[in-house]
Each structure stands twice: as structure tokens, then as C-alpha cells.
Amino acid sequence: MDDRIQDEDLVKADLRDHERLKSLRAPWESVWREVDDRFPSGAAGGFSHGSPGSLRNERNYDPTHITANKRFAAAGVAITTPEEKDYIRIRFVDDDLMAQRGVKVWCERASRRMYGMRHAARTGFGTSANEDWKQLGRYGTSPVFVDGKPGRGFSYRTLHLAQVYIDVDYAGIVNRVHRCYKRTVAQIAEEFGRDALTPKMRKALETPGNEHTEFEILHIVAPNTEWDTEKLDWRRMPIASRYLVADEKIYLRRSGFHSMPIAVSRHLTEAEDIYGTSPAIDVMPTIKGVNAMKRTTLRAGHKAVDPALLFNNDNGINRLISRAGGMNPGMVDDMGRAMVQRVPGGENGIPYAMELIEQEREVIRTEFLEEFYKILTDPNSRMTTTEVLEVMSKQGILVRPFASQYQTEKQFPVSQRELDLAIRHGQLEPFPPEVLEAGAWPIVEYENMLAKMARAESTASTLRYVQALPVLAEFDPRVRHRVDADAIAVGMADEMGVKPSYLRSDEDVAKLLAAEQEQQAGAMQLQQLSEASGATLNLAKANQITEAA
């Protein structure tokens, strides 16, 4: 135990704060437990703690909502962070700064570097992104921990909401995260070192067979109220980080971060809400209804294919053979009528029941944005870019609210955390002199497929305009002077995502133009000299002819 970092008053304040956050989260937990009953989230995890290896979701008779959430996650990842696309674009807000070729090339190289660091195999970004979207689909709130070490790159881990308690600042943005989790004493010693262990932990570690005893740790990440850049300890960090053993009221570690390491996004929030709602929560009555109808329909189908039997009286019938090919002598009377009949069931209503179930399934699929998934994965789709954009625009009316919230609460803080780590660890090239002089800081934009399609449509519109000009020029030749071809070439390159390093700078273009003009001037001069010499020769011949005459 490190006595230098202990603070009894701070421990009391942290524990009071944690109790407050627990009370804020308590009303949501019953809703999330209901979600856990319908969605798989790990046997021993979630809000309904079970035994490891136990079966969950046995109350489900219809898996539509489970499949829909998987597709919701797949579509969300594909739209926001598609691994097969180079979607990260680092830029500066100042347009004049971005007009400098050196700045453009630096942004291009930094973008490629950031993409490579994020999607390196060891980072776990792909797994974390998928888990993040699935958790948003289930609970509506999902935290992701982003960290990095020099020489090892980034690491991403989606934290289960059951471990996390959050609070927001005056603007409604999450700025405080409490994570309560358990680790064995051996794991704690490995992470924090033996010297940081509490007396109980040390005793458990030194007792043979007790090294796997679990202890609960409270990790607090919040704005540092003692922030002082002149200090050399945790106080010099704007974000405070404290690991507290609540049972013994002892800190294992006090440190901090230069940027917020845990990004918490909400799917959708109502006014004054801290936690978000999810597609699963919004359509939970429909999910329950579909499962109830499916259960009843399965019972009806069971009765239809294996019905109960009717007897007028047993007449000595004591056994029926119902297996395929079975023979039941004496089961027909003298008139050839069967002496045993099936009980009429509800099989006639099964088609109607299936129609109702399908209607309710469609409600679930719509809430989980399955239309996006179909557009992204349909191999037979023959829609043009314009048609795809029109469909996306219609869907975008519903998507825009939570897409904007996801960008604000997840993409922006994660990218700023990555930039901070990469620059501090020397993973990016030094800023160009223009950037240092301006004192600017880069931002990250996400170049997803929707943005690319939108820009492709803008490019197509420009080309259609240019193609229409010759028709107009037939009526008025002056219109050809309206088009700045050079500006269009530069603008279309940006719209089509052409890398700045593929284009020549304005200075290089000016040099090439000057060389071409010089070459043309030289050729013209040679032609003039040739014509002049030809004229002189012709004149001389004419004079000779005149003299001879």
C-alpha cells in the first residue's frame, strides 16, 4: 500500500459520489434485466448474473430481435468505420491552412498512419466496434476504453454497461465514469504491483490457494479538480484516474490522462436523461408479443401434426400404433368408417397467425435499421448511386438523430484520444511549419460510404453541367468563359477522394505552364525565323530573275 496517495476525505467523497451514481442508474436496471432476458449477453455477465456456462434466453421462441441486433451492429460498423475503406481524414479547421500543399500532404500521411494504427491486428478495434454497436442496440448506452503505449499502439475494449456508472456535465456530455469490476488478487498484483496491494490482498496472495480470491475495484475517471500543469504527479493531468478498493477504503493507484480514455455514447436520449434508450427497449412490447404469438403458433402446429384422438367408446381398443407404417386392426366399423378421429385443432388459423407474426417482425426489423443492412449486403441490387442516395436520405430522417449523437459522443472523443496518444508517443510526423506558426490542432473526419456517395453525386452533377455547356454555347458562345476548368479539376479531386500527393502543387503547375509557354514561344520564334529566311530566299531569287531578264 502506498501511503503517499491515500486521502481519507477524498475516499469519502468518491464513495458518496458512487452511491449517487448508483441511485441515478437504479431505475434503468430493471429495464436492462428485461433486455438481458431476451438478448444473449454472456451467461455470467449482464445485469442478470448467472452461472458460467448456463443457458440464457430460454424464454425466446422467435430469434428475430437477436438477428436484427446483429445486423444493426454490422450495418453500424460498415457505415461508420468500414475496415475495407480508408475512411479516416485528418484535417485542420482553417481552410487557408488546408490550402497549403505541405499541410495537405501531412494530413494525408497522418490519415494513413492513424488508419493503420487503429486497424492493426493487436488493437482489437474491429471486435470492440462490433460489441459497441450491439450494446447500443440492446441497452442504448455503451462505453469504450481507448488506451495506448509507446511502441505498442492503441488498444480498444468495450466495457459492459453492468460495470459502468456515468454522469454528465452542464452540456449533457458524459464527463464522469465509475467502473466497478472484480479481479483476482493475482491479477491485481500483476497490474498494480505487489507494493500497491492492500493488507487483505497481500494476505490472500501470500496464503497458498488464495491467490485467486476476487476483490472489487472501483475505477474513477473524471475531470481533475486539482489540475495544475506545474505539478509532476497526477495533478498535472486534466483527467483524474483513481483505483479504489471500496471495501478497505484504500487507493491502489492515483494517476491521470491527458485526454478522456472512456468514450460513452447513447443511442438516443430524452431531455434530462443520463442513460440512452435503445431499439431493443423501444420495441420490447413487440418482441414479447412476437414470442407469445410464436409460442401459441408452435402449440397449434404441434396439435395439427400430432393431434389428440377421439373415441365414441373404447370397444376394446386398448392400444394405438401411431408410428409410420403401424397397423391398427379393428379400427374401422362395418361401414368403413374410422372408429378413431382426430380432435379438431386450430390449424386453419396458422396462416393468419404467421401473417400477424411477420407484421410484428417487420416492426422489429425497421427499428433495428434492417433496410440499411439490406442495401449494404444485397448482391442483386441494381440501384444506381442516385437511387441508393434517395433510399439513404429517406432512412436518414430516422437515422440522423442518433447518428449525430454517435459522432459527438463516440467518434469525436475516440479520434481525439487517438490523436493525443499518437502525437505524444511520436507516432505521427512533426507538424509542418505552417501549422506550428498557426498554433492549430487537427481534427478527424470520418469518410464513410454515405459521404462518399454524396460527393460522387456532386461530382456527377458537375460533369453533367459541363457536358450541357456545348448545347448552350450554340446559342451564346460566351458561356464557355463561365467555367474555371482548373478549379473544377481541384474540386473534383477532393470530392472523389484523390490523395493530395497525387496532384501537383500550384507552384509545380505554374512552372510547367511557364516551361510550356517558353517552349511554345521558342517554337514560334523558330517558325518565324524559318518563314523570314524563306521569304528572303524567295526575294533573292526574284531579284536574280529580274536581273537576268
mmCIF file of C-alpha atoms in Angstrom, residues 78-79 85 372 375-376 383-393 447-461 495-497:
data_model
loop_
_atom_site.group_PDB
_atom_site.id
_atom_site.type_symbol
_atom_site.label_atom_id
_atom_site.label_comp_id
_atom_site.label_asym_id
_atom_site.label_seq_id
_atom_site.Cartn_x
_atom_site.Cartn_y
_atom_site.Cartn_z
ATOM 1 C CA ALA A 78 -19.963 -0.782 -42.036
ATOM 2 C CA ILE A 79 -21.420 2.718 -42.256
ATOM 3 C CA LYS A 85 -12.214 1.530 -46.710
ATOM 4 C CA PHE A 372 -29.604 -0.270 -44.280
ATOM 5 C CA ILE A 375 -28.829 -2.134 -49.083
ATOM 6 C CA LEU A 376 -25.285 -2.885 -47.934
ATOM 7 C CA MET A 383 -29.882 0.602 -57.830
ATOM 8 C CA THR A 384 -27.842 3.487 -59.155
ATOM 9 C CA THR A 385 -25.899 5.792 -56.858
ATOM 10 C CA THR A 386 -28.733 8.309 -57.077
ATOM 11 C CA GLU A 387 -31.328 5.692 -56.127
ATOM 12 C CA VAL A 388 -29.201 4.476 -53.223
ATOM 13 C CA LEU A 389 -28.798 8.052 -52.008
ATOM 14 C CA GLU A 390 -32.554 8.596 -52.216
ATOM 15 C CA VAL A 391 -33.220 5.496 -50.103
ATOM 16 C CA MET A 392 -30.499 6.522 -47.650
ATOM 17 C CA SER A 393 -31.937 10.027 -47.466
ATOM 18 C CA GLU A 447 -15.124 9.347 -44.665
ATOM 19 C CA ASN A 448 -17.883 6.732 -44.626
ATOM 20 C CA MET A 449 -19.631 5.339 -47.674
ATOM 21 C CA LEU A 450 -22.616 7.680 -47.378
ATOM 22 C CA ALA A 451 -20.377 10.736 -47.501
ATOM 23 C CA LYS A 452 -18.500 9.292 -50.471
ATOM 24 C CA MET A 453 -21.733 8.575 -52.327
ATOM 25 C CA ALA A 454 -22.947 12.097 -51.634
ATOM 26 C CA ARG A 455 -19.711 13.562 -53.026
ATOM 27 C CA ALA A 456 -19.910 11.229 -56.032
ATOM 28 C CA GLU A 457 -23.346 12.660 -56.757
ATOM 29 C CA SER A 458 -21.899 16.184 -56.520
ATOM 30 C CA THR A 459 -19.171 15.204 -58.983
ATOM 31 C CA ALA A 460 -21.732 13.703 -61.360
ATOM 32 C CA SER A 461 -23.762 16.917 -61.220
ATOM 33 C CA GLU A 495 -14.776 15.215 -53.876
ATOM 34 C CA MET A 496 -13.592 11.897 -55.324
ATOM 35 C CA GLY A 497 -11.105 11.344 -52.503
#
